PDB file of C-alpha atoms in Angstrom:
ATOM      1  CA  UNK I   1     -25.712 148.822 295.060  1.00  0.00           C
ATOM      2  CA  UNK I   2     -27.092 146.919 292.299  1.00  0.00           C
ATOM      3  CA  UNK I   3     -30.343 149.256 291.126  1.00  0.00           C
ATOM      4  CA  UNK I   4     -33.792 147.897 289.491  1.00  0.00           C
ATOM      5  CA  UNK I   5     -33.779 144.359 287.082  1.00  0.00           C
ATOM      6  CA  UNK I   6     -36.152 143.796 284.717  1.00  0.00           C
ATOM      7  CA  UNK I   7     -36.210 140.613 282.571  1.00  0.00           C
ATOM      8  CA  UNK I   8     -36.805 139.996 279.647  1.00  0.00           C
ATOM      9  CA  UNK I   9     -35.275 143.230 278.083  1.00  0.00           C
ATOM     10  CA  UNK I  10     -37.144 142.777 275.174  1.00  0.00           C
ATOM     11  CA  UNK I  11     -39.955 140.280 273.854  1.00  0.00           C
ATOM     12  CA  UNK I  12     -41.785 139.433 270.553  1.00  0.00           C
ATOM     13  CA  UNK I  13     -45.215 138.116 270.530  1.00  0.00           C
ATOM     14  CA  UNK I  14     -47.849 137.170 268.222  1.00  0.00           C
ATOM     15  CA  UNK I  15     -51.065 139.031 269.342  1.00  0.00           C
ATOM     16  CA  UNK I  16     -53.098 136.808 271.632  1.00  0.00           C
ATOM     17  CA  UNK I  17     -50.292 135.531 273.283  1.00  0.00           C
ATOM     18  CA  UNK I  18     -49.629 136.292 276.747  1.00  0.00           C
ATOM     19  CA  UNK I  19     -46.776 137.915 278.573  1.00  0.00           C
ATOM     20  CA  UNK I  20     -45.116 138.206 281.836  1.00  0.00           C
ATOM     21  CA  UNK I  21     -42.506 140.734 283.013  1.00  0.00           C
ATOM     22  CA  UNK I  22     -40.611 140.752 285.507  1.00  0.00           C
ATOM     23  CA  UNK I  23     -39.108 142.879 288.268  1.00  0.00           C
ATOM     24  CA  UNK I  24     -36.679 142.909 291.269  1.00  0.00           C
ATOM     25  CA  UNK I  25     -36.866 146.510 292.732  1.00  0.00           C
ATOM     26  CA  UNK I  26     -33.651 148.026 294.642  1.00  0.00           C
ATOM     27  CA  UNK I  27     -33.336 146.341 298.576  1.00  0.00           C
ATOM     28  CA  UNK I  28     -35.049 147.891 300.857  1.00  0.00           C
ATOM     29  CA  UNK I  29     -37.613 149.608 298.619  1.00  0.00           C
ATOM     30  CA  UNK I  30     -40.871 148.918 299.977  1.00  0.00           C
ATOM     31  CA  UNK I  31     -43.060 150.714 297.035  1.00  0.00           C
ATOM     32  CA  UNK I  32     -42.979 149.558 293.498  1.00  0.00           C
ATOM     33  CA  UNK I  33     -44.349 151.030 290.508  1.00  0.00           C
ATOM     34  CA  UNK I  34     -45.006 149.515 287.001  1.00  0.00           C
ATOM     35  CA  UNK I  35     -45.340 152.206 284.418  1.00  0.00           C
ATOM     36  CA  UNK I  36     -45.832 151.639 280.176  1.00  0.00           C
ATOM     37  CA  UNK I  37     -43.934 154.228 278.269  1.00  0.00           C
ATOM     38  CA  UNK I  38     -45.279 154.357 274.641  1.00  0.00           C
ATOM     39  CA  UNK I  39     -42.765 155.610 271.743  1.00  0.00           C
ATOM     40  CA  UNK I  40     -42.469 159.843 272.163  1.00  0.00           C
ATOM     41  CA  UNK I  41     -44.405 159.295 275.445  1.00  0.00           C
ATOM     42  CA  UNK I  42     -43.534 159.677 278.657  1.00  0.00           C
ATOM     43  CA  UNK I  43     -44.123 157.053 281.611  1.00  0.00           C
ATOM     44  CA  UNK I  44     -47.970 156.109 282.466  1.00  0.00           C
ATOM     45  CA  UNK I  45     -48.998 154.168 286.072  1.00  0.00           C
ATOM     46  CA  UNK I  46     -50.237 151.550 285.368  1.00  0.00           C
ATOM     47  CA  UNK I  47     -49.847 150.086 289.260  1.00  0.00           C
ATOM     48  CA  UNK I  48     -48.056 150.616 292.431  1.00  0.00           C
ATOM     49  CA  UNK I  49     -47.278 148.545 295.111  1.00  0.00           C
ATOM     50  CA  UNK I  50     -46.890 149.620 299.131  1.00  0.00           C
ATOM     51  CA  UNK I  51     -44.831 146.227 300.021  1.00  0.00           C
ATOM     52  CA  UNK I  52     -47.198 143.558 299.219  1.00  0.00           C
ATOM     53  CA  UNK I  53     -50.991 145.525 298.607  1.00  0.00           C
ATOM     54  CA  UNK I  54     -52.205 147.524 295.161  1.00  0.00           C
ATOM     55  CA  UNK I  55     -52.647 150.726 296.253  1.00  0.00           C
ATOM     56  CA  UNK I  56     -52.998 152.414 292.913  1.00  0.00           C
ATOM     57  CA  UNK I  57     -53.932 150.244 289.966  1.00  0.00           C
ATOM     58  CA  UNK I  58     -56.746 152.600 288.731  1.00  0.00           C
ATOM     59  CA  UNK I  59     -55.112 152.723 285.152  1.00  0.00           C
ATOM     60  CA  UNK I  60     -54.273 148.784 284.805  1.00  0.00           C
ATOM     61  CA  UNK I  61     -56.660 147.261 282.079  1.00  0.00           C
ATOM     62  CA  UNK I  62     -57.547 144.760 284.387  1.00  0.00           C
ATOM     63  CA  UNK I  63     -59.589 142.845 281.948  1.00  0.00           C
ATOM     64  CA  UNK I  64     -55.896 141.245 280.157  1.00  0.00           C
ATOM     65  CA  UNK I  65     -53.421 142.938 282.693  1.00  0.00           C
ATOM     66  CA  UNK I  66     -52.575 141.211 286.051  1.00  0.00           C
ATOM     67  CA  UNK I  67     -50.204 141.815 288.486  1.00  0.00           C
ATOM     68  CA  UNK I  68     -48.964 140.687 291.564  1.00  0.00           C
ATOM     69  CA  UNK I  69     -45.789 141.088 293.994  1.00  0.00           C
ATOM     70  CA  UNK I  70     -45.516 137.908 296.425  1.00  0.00           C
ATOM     71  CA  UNK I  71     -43.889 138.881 299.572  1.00  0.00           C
ATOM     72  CA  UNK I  72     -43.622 142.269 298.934  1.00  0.00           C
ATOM     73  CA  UNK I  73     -40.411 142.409 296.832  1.00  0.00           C
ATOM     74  CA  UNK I  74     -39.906 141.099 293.195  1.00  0.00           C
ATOM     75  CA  UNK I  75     -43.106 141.471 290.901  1.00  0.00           C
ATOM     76  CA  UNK I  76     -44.706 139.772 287.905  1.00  0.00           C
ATOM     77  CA  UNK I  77     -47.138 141.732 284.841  1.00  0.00           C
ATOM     78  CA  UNK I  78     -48.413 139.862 282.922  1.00  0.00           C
ATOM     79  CA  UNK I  79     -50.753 140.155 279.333  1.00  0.00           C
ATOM     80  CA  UNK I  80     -52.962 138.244 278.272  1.00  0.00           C
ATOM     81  CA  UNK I  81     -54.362 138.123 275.242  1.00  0.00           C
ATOM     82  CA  UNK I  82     -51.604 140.702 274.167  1.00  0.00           C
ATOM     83  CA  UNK I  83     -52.873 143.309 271.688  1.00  0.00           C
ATOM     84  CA  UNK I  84     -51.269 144.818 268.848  1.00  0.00           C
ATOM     85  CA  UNK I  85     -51.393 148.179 271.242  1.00  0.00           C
ATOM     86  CA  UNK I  86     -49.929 146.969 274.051  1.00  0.00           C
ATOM     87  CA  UNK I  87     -46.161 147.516 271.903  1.00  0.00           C
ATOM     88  CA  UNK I  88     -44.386 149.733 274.435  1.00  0.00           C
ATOM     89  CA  UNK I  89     -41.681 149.931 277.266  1.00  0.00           C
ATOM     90  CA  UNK I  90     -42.379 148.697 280.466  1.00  0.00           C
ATOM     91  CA  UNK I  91     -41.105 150.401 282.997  1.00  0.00           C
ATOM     92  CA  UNK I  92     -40.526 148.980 286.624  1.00  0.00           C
ATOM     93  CA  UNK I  93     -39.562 151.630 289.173  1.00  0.00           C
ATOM     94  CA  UNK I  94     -39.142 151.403 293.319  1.00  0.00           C
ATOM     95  CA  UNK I  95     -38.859 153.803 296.211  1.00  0.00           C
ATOM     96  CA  UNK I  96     -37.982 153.304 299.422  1.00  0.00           C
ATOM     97  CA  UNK I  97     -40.906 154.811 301.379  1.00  0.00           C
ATOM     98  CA  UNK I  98     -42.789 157.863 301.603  1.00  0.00           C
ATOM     99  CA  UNK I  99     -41.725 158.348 304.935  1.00  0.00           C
ATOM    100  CA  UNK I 100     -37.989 158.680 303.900  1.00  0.00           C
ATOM    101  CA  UNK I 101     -37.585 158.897 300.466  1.00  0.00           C
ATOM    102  CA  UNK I 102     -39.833 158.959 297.736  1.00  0.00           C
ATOM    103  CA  UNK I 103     -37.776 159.037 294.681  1.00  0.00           C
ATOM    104  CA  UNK I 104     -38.360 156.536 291.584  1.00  0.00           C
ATOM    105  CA  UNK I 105     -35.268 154.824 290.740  1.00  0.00           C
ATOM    106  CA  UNK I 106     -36.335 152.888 287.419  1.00  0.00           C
ATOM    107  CA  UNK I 107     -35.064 149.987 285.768  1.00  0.00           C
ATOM    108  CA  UNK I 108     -34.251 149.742 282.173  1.00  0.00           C
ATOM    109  CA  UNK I 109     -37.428 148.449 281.041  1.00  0.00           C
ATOM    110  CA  UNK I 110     -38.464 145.584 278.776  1.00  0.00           C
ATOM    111  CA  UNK I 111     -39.625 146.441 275.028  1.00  0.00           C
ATOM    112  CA  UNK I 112     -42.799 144.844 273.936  1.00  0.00           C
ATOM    113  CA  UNK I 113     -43.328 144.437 270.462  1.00  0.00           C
ATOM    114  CA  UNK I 114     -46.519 142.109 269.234  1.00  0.00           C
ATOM    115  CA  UNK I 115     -46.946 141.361 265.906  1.00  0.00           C
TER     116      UNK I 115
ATOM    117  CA  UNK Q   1     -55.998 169.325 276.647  1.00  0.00           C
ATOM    118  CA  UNK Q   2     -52.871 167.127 278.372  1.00  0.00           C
ATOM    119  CA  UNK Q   3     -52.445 168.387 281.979  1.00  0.00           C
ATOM    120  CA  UNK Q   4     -48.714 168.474 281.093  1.00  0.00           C
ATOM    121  CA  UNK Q   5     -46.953 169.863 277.765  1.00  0.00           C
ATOM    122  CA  UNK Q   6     -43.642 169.611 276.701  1.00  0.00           C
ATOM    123  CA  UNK Q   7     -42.243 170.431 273.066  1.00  0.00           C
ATOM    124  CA  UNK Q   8     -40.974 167.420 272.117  1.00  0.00           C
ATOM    125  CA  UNK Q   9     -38.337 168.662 269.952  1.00  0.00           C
ATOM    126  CA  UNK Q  10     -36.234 167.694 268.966  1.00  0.00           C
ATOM    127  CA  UNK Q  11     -33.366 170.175 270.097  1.00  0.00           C
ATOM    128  CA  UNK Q  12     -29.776 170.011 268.691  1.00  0.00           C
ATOM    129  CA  UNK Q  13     -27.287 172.756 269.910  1.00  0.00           C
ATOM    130  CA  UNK Q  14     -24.110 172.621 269.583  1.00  0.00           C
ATOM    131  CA  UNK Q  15     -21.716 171.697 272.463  1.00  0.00           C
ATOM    132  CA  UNK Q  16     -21.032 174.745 275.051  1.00  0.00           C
ATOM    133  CA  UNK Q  17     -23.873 176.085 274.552  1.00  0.00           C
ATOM    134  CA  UNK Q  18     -27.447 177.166 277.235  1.00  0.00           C
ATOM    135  CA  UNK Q  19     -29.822 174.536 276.732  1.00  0.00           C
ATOM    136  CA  UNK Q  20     -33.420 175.558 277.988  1.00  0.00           C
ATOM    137  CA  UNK Q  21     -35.831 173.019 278.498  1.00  0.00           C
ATOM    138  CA  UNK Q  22     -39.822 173.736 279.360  1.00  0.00           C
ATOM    139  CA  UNK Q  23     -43.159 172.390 280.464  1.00  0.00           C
ATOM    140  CA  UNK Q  24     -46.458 173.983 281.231  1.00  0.00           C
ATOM    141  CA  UNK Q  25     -49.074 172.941 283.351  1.00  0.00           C
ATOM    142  CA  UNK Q  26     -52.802 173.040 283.769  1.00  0.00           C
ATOM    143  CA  UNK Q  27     -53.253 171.207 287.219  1.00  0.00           C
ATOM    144  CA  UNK Q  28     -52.910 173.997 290.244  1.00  0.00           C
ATOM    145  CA  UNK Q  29     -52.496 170.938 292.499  1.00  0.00           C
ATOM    146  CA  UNK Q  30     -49.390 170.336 291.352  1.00  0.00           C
ATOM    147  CA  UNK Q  31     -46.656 170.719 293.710  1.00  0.00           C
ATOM    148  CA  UNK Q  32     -43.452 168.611 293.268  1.00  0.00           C
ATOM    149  CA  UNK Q  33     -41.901 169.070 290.142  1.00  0.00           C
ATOM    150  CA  UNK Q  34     -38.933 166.905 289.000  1.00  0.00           C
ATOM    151  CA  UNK Q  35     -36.874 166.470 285.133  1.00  0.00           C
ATOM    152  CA  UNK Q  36     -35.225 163.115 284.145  1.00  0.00           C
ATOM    153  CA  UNK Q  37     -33.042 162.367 281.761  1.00  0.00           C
ATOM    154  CA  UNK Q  38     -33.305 159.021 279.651  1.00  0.00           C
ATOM    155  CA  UNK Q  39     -30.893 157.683 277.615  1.00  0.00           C
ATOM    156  CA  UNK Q  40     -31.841 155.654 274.567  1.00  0.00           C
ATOM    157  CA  UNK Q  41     -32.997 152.030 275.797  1.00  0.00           C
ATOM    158  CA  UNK Q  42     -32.362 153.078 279.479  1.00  0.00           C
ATOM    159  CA  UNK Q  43     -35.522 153.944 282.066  1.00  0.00           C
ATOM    160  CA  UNK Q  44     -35.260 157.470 283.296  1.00  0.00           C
ATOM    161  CA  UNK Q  45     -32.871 159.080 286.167  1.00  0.00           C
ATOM    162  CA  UNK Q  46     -33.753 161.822 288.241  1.00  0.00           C
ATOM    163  CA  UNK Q  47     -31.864 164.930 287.894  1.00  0.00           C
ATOM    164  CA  UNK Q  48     -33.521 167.499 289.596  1.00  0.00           C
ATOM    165  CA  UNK Q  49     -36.859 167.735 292.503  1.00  0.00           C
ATOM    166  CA  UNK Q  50     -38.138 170.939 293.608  1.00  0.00           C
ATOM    167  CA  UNK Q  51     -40.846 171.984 295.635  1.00  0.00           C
ATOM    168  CA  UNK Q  52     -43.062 174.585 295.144  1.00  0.00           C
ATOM    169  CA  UNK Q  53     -41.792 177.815 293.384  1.00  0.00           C
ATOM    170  CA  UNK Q  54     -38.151 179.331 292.720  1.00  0.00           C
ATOM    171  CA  UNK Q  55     -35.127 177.960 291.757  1.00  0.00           C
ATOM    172  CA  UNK Q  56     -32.494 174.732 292.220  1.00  0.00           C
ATOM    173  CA  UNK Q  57     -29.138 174.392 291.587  1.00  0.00           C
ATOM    174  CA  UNK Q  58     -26.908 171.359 290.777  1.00  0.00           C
ATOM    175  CA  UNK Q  59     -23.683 171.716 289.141  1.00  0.00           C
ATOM    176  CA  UNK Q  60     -24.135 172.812 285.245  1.00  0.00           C
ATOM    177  CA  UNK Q  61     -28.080 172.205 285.884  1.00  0.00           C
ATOM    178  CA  UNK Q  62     -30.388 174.690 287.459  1.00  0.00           C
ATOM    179  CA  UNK Q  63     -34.330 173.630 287.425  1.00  0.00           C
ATOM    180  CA  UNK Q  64     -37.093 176.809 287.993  1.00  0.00           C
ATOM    181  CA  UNK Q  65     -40.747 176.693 288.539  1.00  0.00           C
ATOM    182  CA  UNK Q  66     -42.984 179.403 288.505  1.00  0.00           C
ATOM    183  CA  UNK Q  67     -46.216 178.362 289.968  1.00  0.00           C
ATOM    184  CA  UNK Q  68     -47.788 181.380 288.929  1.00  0.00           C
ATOM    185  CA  UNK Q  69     -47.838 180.566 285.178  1.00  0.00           C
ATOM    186  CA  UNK Q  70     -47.682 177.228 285.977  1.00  0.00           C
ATOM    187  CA  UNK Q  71     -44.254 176.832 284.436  1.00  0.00           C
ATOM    188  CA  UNK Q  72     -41.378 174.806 284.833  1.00  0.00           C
ATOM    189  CA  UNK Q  73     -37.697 175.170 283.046  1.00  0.00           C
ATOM    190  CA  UNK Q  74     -34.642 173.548 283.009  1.00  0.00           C
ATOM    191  CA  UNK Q  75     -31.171 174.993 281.638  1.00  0.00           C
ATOM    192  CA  UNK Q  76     -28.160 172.985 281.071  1.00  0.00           C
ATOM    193  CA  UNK Q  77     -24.551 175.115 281.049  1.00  0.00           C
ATOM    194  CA  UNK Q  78     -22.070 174.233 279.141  1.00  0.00           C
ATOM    195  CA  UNK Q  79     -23.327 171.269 277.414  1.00  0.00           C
ATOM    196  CA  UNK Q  80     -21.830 168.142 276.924  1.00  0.00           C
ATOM    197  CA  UNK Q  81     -22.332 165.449 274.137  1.00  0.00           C
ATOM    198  CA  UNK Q  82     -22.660 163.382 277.139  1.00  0.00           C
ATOM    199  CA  UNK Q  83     -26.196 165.116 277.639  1.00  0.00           C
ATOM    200  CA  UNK Q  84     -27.416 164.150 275.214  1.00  0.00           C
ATOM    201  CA  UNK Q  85     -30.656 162.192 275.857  1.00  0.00           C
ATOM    202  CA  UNK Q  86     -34.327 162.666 276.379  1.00  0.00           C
ATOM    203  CA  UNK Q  87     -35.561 165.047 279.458  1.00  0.00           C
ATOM    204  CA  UNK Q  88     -38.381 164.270 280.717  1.00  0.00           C
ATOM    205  CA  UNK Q  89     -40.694 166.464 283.479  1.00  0.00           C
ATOM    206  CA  UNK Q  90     -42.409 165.453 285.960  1.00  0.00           C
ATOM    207  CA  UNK Q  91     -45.145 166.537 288.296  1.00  0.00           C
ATOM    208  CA  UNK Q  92     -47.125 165.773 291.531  1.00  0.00           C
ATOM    209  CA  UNK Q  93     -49.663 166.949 294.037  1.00  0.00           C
ATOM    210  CA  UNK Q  94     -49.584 166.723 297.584  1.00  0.00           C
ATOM    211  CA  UNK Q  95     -51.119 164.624 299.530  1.00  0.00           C
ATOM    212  CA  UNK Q  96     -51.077 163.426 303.399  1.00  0.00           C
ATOM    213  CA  UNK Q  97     -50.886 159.823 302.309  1.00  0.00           C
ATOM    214  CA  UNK Q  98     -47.266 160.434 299.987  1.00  0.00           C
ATOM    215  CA  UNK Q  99     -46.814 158.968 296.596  1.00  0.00           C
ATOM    216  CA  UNK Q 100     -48.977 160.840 294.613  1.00  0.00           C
ATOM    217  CA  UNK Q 101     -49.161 159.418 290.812  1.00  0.00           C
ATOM    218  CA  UNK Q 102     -46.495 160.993 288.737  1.00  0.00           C
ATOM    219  CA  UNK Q 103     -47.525 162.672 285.814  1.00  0.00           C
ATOM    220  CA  UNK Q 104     -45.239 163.197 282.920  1.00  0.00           C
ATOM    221  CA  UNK Q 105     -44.590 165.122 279.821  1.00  0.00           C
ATOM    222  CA  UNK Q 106     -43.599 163.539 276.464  1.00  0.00           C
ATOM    223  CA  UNK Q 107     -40.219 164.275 276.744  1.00  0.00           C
ATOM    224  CA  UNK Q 108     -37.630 166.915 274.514  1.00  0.00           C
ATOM    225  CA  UNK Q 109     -35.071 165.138 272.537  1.00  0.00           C
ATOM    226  CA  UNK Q 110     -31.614 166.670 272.674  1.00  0.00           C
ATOM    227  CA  UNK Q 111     -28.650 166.579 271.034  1.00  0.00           C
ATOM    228  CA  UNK Q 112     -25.618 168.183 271.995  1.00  0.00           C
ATOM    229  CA  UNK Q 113     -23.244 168.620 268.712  1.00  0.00           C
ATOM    230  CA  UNK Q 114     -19.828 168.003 269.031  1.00  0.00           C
TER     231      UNK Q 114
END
C-alpha cells in the first residue's frame, strides 16, 4: 500500500513569492492533517481536514496561508507572499477515521527554504 | 513554559546498550501518549500509543507513562545502529469528538555507535 506523497520534496523561493504543496493522503483516509516542522522542532497543526471541511485550522496564518482539499482526498497549501520564516518542513499526514483508527501516517514532507 | 519538554540531546550510546528516552508534561488533560521515530529527511512513524498510565511492550521497545508526574519514557534494548534517528513524543487529550490536536516535543537525537 503505497503511504502519503508529497510533491515537491523540496523548494527554493525568493521571499514574496508564493508556494503550493501538495498532498495525496493514504486511500481510504478520510482526515488529513498539514503540520510545519521547524529545524529541532517537532510537528505544529497548522490544519486538518474531516474529508472535504476545515475542522481545525486555528493555527494557519490565514492572512498568506490557504488551503483547500477538493473532493475530500488530495490537498493543496499554499504561501503567499512567502516569508523568510516560513523555511521549514511541511508535513502532510492522514488517518483513516476517528471511528476506526486514528493514527497519523505522515508523508516525507517538502523542505521550504526562502531566500 | 512549553506544555511538552523533551531534552533534545543529542544522545550517542554505543550499540547494545538501554537507551532511555523522556518527556514531561504540564497539561493534566493529556491522555494518549505516543513516540515516533524520524529518520533524517523522512516524516515521522509511530512506534508506540498508550493510553492512560502503565506500561507497553513491543519487541526491544517498551513505552511508560506515569500520569502522576506527568511523565512519559521510552527504553530501547539492545540497540541497533539502525535506531538511530530522532524520537519524537507525542500527546493528546480526550475528547468525544476524536482527533484531538497532537502536541509534540522537540525531539532527542540518537545515535547508536557501532
Amino acid at each position: 500500500e503505497a503511504g502519503v506523497v508529497q510533491s515537491p520534496r523540496y523548494k527554493i523561493i525568493e521571499k514574496k513569492q508564493p508556494v503550493a504543496f501538495w498532498c495525496n493522503p493514504i486511500s481510504g483516509h478520510n482526515t488529513l492533517y498539514w503540520y510545519r516542522q521547524n529545524l529541532g522542532q517537532g510537528p505544529e497543526l497548522l490544519i486538518r481536514y474531516e474529508n472535504e471541511e476545515a475542522v481545525d485550522d486555528s493555527q494557519l496564518p490565514k492572512d498568506r496561508f490557504s488551503a483547500e482539499r477538493l473532493k475530500g482526498v488530495d490537498s493543496t497549501l499554499k504561501i503567499q507572499p512567502a516569508e523568510l520564516g516560513d523555511s521549514a518542513v511541511y508535513l502532510c499526514a492522514s488517518s483513516l477515521d476517528r471511528a476506526r483508527d486514528e493514527t497519523q501516517y505522515f508523508g516525507p514532507g517538502t523542505r521550504l527554504l526562502v531566500l | 513554559q512549553k506544555e511538552v519538554e523533551q531534552d533534545p540531546g543529542p544522545l550517542s550510546v554505543p550499540e547494545g546498550a538501554i537507551v532511555s528516552l523522556n518527556c514531561t508534561y504540564s497539561n493534566s488533560a493529556f491522555q494518549y501518549f505516543m513516540w515516533y521515530r524520524q529518520y533524517s529527511r523522512k516524516g515521522p512513524e509511530l512506534l508506540m500509543y498508550t493510553y492512560s498510565s502503565g506500561n507497553k511492550e513491543d519487541g526491544r521497545f517498551t513505552a511508560q507513562v506515569d500520569k502522576s508526574s506527568k511523565y512519559i519514557s521510552l527504553f530501547i534494548r539492545d540497540s541497533q545502529p539502525s535506531d538511530s534517528a530522532t524520537y519524537l513524543c507525542a500527546m493528546k487529550g480526550k475528547s468525544n469528538f476524536g482527533n484531538e490536536k497532537l502536541t509534540f516535543g522537540t525531539g532527542t537525537r540518537l545515535t547508536i555507535i557501532p
